[in-house]
Amino acid sequence: METFLGPEAMRAWSESRRAEGKRVGFVPTMGYLHEGHTSLVRIARKMGCHAVAASIFVNPTQFGPGEDYERYPRNEERDLAMLSAEGVAAVFIPGVKEMYPEGHQTHVEVTGVSQGLCGAIRPGHFRGVATVVAKLLLIARPHVAVFGEKDYQQLAVIRAMARDLDMDVEIAGAPIVREPDGLAMSSRNKYLEGEDRKAALCLYKGLCAARDLYAAGVRVPEKLVNVARARIAAEPRAKLEYVEARDPETLSPSLPASGRMTILLAARVGPARLIDNITLEGKAA
Ligand code: PAF
């Protein structure tokens, strides 16, 4: 596995693979990897990418003042061992200076789909995400880039950006990977200790309550949202930020006639800010 610190070396690697006729897959990450990330590598391979690259970069521009940029968990050695074990061929690990050299003055702003949900609570977050992902895609030049569906709004923002800017890349979404008890895997789960770890399960339990009601035939979004909200409100360690039902494709609050909807939520549990979601579809049981 090769590692590259600078954009030129990373791009040269990708261009060589493309010249060999290989399909290049790319998995951007902020490191502190878990099985959710390794599943993205496997999905890239399943999509026919025989040369898969990853990046590790804790992007300062997507963190707001007072957020966890400084304490975001990092373990480069372990990350590299995990990526190598997955057969990743190249890893791009730039420093902040490589990504944002002095004089950097260009940002990517996706409007509609960035608004509301996490966008309302973390102003500037999706601008930071869109900017760094645009840069990473221009550097890594993949045919396919894979992102986890846990960050559902992020995936929608990246899809909109790639479409609107005519980027020559396929954006793929990958299903949420959960711990055995149902907690969605996240690098930020590292912040959860003892009672907080147990309490964090209320996000998933809230989504399951909505899923069960949906399976019983309830299609009124307020009812599904309320049952999830009640489940989280019952957990004293959790502080709900939002729970909303949205169109799975557009993230619009007006839902399609098909009855498909995604319930998205965010809550703070102890020192961690956690997000999760579930897409509900199909007939009543
Ligand atoms: O999902 C993440 O880990 C990050 O937001 C991403 C897409 C790597 C951009 O920094």
mmCIF file of N, CA and C and ligand atoms in Angstrom, residues 27-31 37 40 55-63 72 100 122 125-126 128-130 132-133 136 146-148 150-151 154 158 187-188, ligand 1:
data_model
loop_
_atom_site.group_PDB
_atom_site.id
_atom_site.type_symbol
_atom_site.label_atom_id
_atom_site.label_comp_id
_atom_site.label_asym_id
_atom_site.label_seq_id
_atom_site.Cartn_x
_atom_site.Cartn_y
_atom_site.Cartn_z
ATOM 1 N N VAL A 27 -12.430 6.124 -1.163
ATOM 2 C CA VAL A 27 -13.161 6.192 0.099
ATOM 3 C C VAL A 27 -12.562 7.324 0.948
ATOM 4 N N PRO A 28 -13.196 8.506 0.947
ATOM 5 C CA PRO A 28 -12.687 9.608 1.772
ATOM 6 C C PRO A 28 -13.082 9.387 3.236
ATOM 7 N N THR A 29 -12.174 9.601 4.157
ATOM 8 C CA THR A 29 -12.486 9.427 5.579
ATOM 9 C C THR A 29 -11.787 10.508 6.404
ATOM 10 N N MET A 30 -12.214 10.590 7.663
ATOM 11 C CA MET A 30 -11.488 11.446 8.612
ATOM 12 C C MET A 30 -10.714 10.558 9.587
ATOM 13 N N GLY A 31 -10.508 9.295 9.216
ATOM 14 C CA GLY A 31 -9.699 8.397 10.045
ATOM 15 C C GLY A 31 -10.461 7.862 11.246
ATOM 16 N N HIS A 37 -16.312 2.023 7.713
ATOM 17 C CA HIS A 37 -15.375 2.471 6.673
ATOM 18 C C HIS A 37 -14.897 1.296 5.816
ATOM 19 N N LEU A 40 -17.091 0.344 3.128
ATOM 20 C CA LEU A 40 -17.081 1.231 1.946
ATOM 21 C C LEU A 40 -16.035 0.751 0.929
ATOM 22 N N SER A 55 -8.667 8.209 1.731
ATOM 23 C CA SER A 55 -7.966 9.372 2.280
ATOM 24 C C SER A 55 -8.271 9.466 3.765
ATOM 25 N N ILE A 56 -7.300 9.999 4.496
ATOM 26 C CA ILE A 56 -7.472 10.273 5.928
ATOM 27 C C ILE A 56 -7.134 11.741 6.125
ATOM 28 N N PHE A 57 -8.150 12.520 6.456
ATOM 29 C CA PHE A 57 -7.913 13.952 6.668
ATOM 30 C C PHE A 57 -9.019 14.500 7.555
ATOM 31 N N VAL A 58 -8.648 14.937 8.745
ATOM 32 C CA VAL A 58 -9.632 15.563 9.636
ATOM 33 C C VAL A 58 -9.736 17.015 9.172
ATOM 34 N N ASN A 59 -10.826 17.293 8.486
ATOM 35 C CA ASN A 59 -10.967 18.548 7.754
ATOM 36 C C ASN A 59 -11.414 19.692 8.662
ATOM 37 N N PRO A 60 -10.524 20.633 8.960
ATOM 38 C CA PRO A 60 -10.901 21.670 9.922
ATOM 39 C C PRO A 60 -12.081 22.526 9.486
ATOM 40 N N THR A 61 -12.273 22.687 8.163
ATOM 41 C CA THR A 61 -13.304 23.643 7.718
ATOM 42 C C THR A 61 -14.726 23.124 7.900
ATOM 43 N N GLN A 62 -14.889 21.860 8.258
ATOM 44 C CA GLN A 62 -16.262 21.374 8.482
ATOM 45 C C GLN A 62 -16.627 21.333 9.961
ATOM 46 N N PHE A 63 -15.718 21.838 10.808
ATOM 47 C CA PHE A 63 -15.991 21.936 12.244
ATOM 48 C C PHE A 63 -16.267 23.389 12.580
ATOM 49 N N TYR A 72 -10.994 15.371 18.040
ATOM 50 C CA TYR A 72 -11.495 14.304 17.163
ATOM 51 C C TYR A 72 -10.506 13.134 17.219
ATOM 52 N N TYR A 100 -5.084 23.227 2.385
ATOM 53 C CA TYR A 100 -5.462 24.654 2.409
ATOM 54 C C TYR A 100 -4.201 25.512 2.494
ATOM 55 N N ARG A 122 -25.389 23.173 12.489
ATOM 56 C CA ARG A 122 -23.945 23.337 12.290
ATOM 57 C C ARG A 122 -23.698 24.272 11.098
ATOM 58 N N HIS A 125 -21.041 23.869 8.138
ATOM 59 C CA HIS A 125 -20.531 22.495 8.115
ATOM 60 C C HIS A 125 -20.521 21.919 6.695
ATOM 61 N N PHE A 126 -21.652 22.035 5.994
ATOM 62 C CA PHE A 126 -21.717 21.399 4.677
ATOM 63 C C PHE A 126 -20.900 22.157 3.630
ATOM 64 N N GLY A 128 -17.972 23.282 4.351
ATOM 65 C CA GLY A 128 -16.658 22.670 4.597
ATOM 66 C C GLY A 128 -16.571 21.281 3.990
ATOM 67 N N VAL A 129 -17.655 20.515 4.125
ATOM 68 C CA VAL A 129 -17.671 19.157 3.570
ATOM 69 C C VAL A 129 -17.590 19.217 2.039
ATOM 70 N N ALA A 130 -18.459 20.053 1.427
ATOM 71 C CA ALA A 130 -18.505 20.109 -0.038
ATOM 72 C C ALA A 130 -17.153 20.575 -0.587
ATOM 73 N N VAL A 132 -14.091 20.297 0.794
ATOM 74 C CA VAL A 132 -13.011 19.303 0.911
ATOM 75 C C VAL A 132 -13.279 18.104 0.013
ATOM 76 N N VAL A 133 -14.552 17.710 -0.127
ATOM 77 C CA VAL A 133 -14.846 16.544 -0.974
ATOM 78 C C VAL A 133 -14.576 16.904 -2.442
ATOM 79 N N LEU A 136 -10.875 16.667 -2.791
ATOM 80 C CA LEU A 136 -10.409 15.271 -2.740
ATOM 81 C C LEU A 136 -10.739 14.536 -4.041
ATOM 82 N N VAL A 146 -17.249 6.367 -2.557
ATOM 83 C CA VAL A 146 -18.267 5.739 -1.705
ATOM 84 C C VAL A 146 -18.360 6.459 -0.361
ATOM 85 N N PHE A 147 -19.591 6.756 0.054
ATOM 86 C CA PHE A 147 -19.858 7.459 1.314
ATOM 87 C C PHE A 147 -20.932 6.701 2.086
ATOM 88 N N GLY A 148 -20.831 6.736 3.409
ATOM 89 C CA GLY A 148 -21.796 6.009 4.248
ATOM 90 C C GLY A 148 -23.125 6.745 4.346
ATOM 91 N N LYS A 150 -24.975 6.765 6.926
ATOM 92 C CA LYS A 150 -25.244 7.306 8.261
ATOM 93 C C LYS A 150 -25.305 8.832 8.175
ATOM 94 N N ASP A 151 -24.376 9.383 7.408
ATOM 95 C CA ASP A 151 -24.376 10.838 7.156
ATOM 96 C C ASP A 151 -25.266 11.086 5.936
ATOM 97 N N GLN A 154 -25.236 14.541 4.345
ATOM 98 C CA GLN A 154 -23.928 14.744 3.694
ATOM 99 C C GLN A 154 -23.911 14.069 2.321
ATOM 100 N N ILE A 158 -23.346 15.837 -1.284
ATOM 101 C CA ILE A 158 -22.260 15.448 -2.198
ATOM 102 C C ILE A 158 -22.831 15.028 -3.557
ATOM 103 N N SER A 187 -16.976 7.155 14.398
ATOM 104 C CA SER A 187 -15.718 7.423 15.114
ATOM 105 C C SER A 187 -16.021 8.139 16.426
ATOM 106 N N ARG A 188 -17.104 8.913 16.445
ATOM 107 C CA ARG A 188 -17.443 9.678 17.655
ATOM 108 C C ARG A 188 -17.982 8.789 18.782
HETATM 109 O O1 PAF B 1 -17.857 11.620 6.440
HETATM 110 C C1 PAF B 1 -16.689 12.010 6.655
HETATM 111 O O2 PAF B 1 -15.877 11.305 7.241
HETATM 112 C C2 PAF B 1 -16.273 13.393 6.197
HETATM 113 O O3 PAF B 1 -17.293 14.303 6.321
HETATM 114 C C3 PAF B 1 -15.676 13.407 4.775
HETATM 115 C C4 PAF B 1 -16.704 12.989 3.729
HETATM 116 C C5 PAF B 1 -14.467 12.499 4.696
HETATM 117 C C6 PAF B 1 -15.226 14.843 4.407
HETATM 118 O O4 PAF B 1 -14.297 15.322 5.318
#
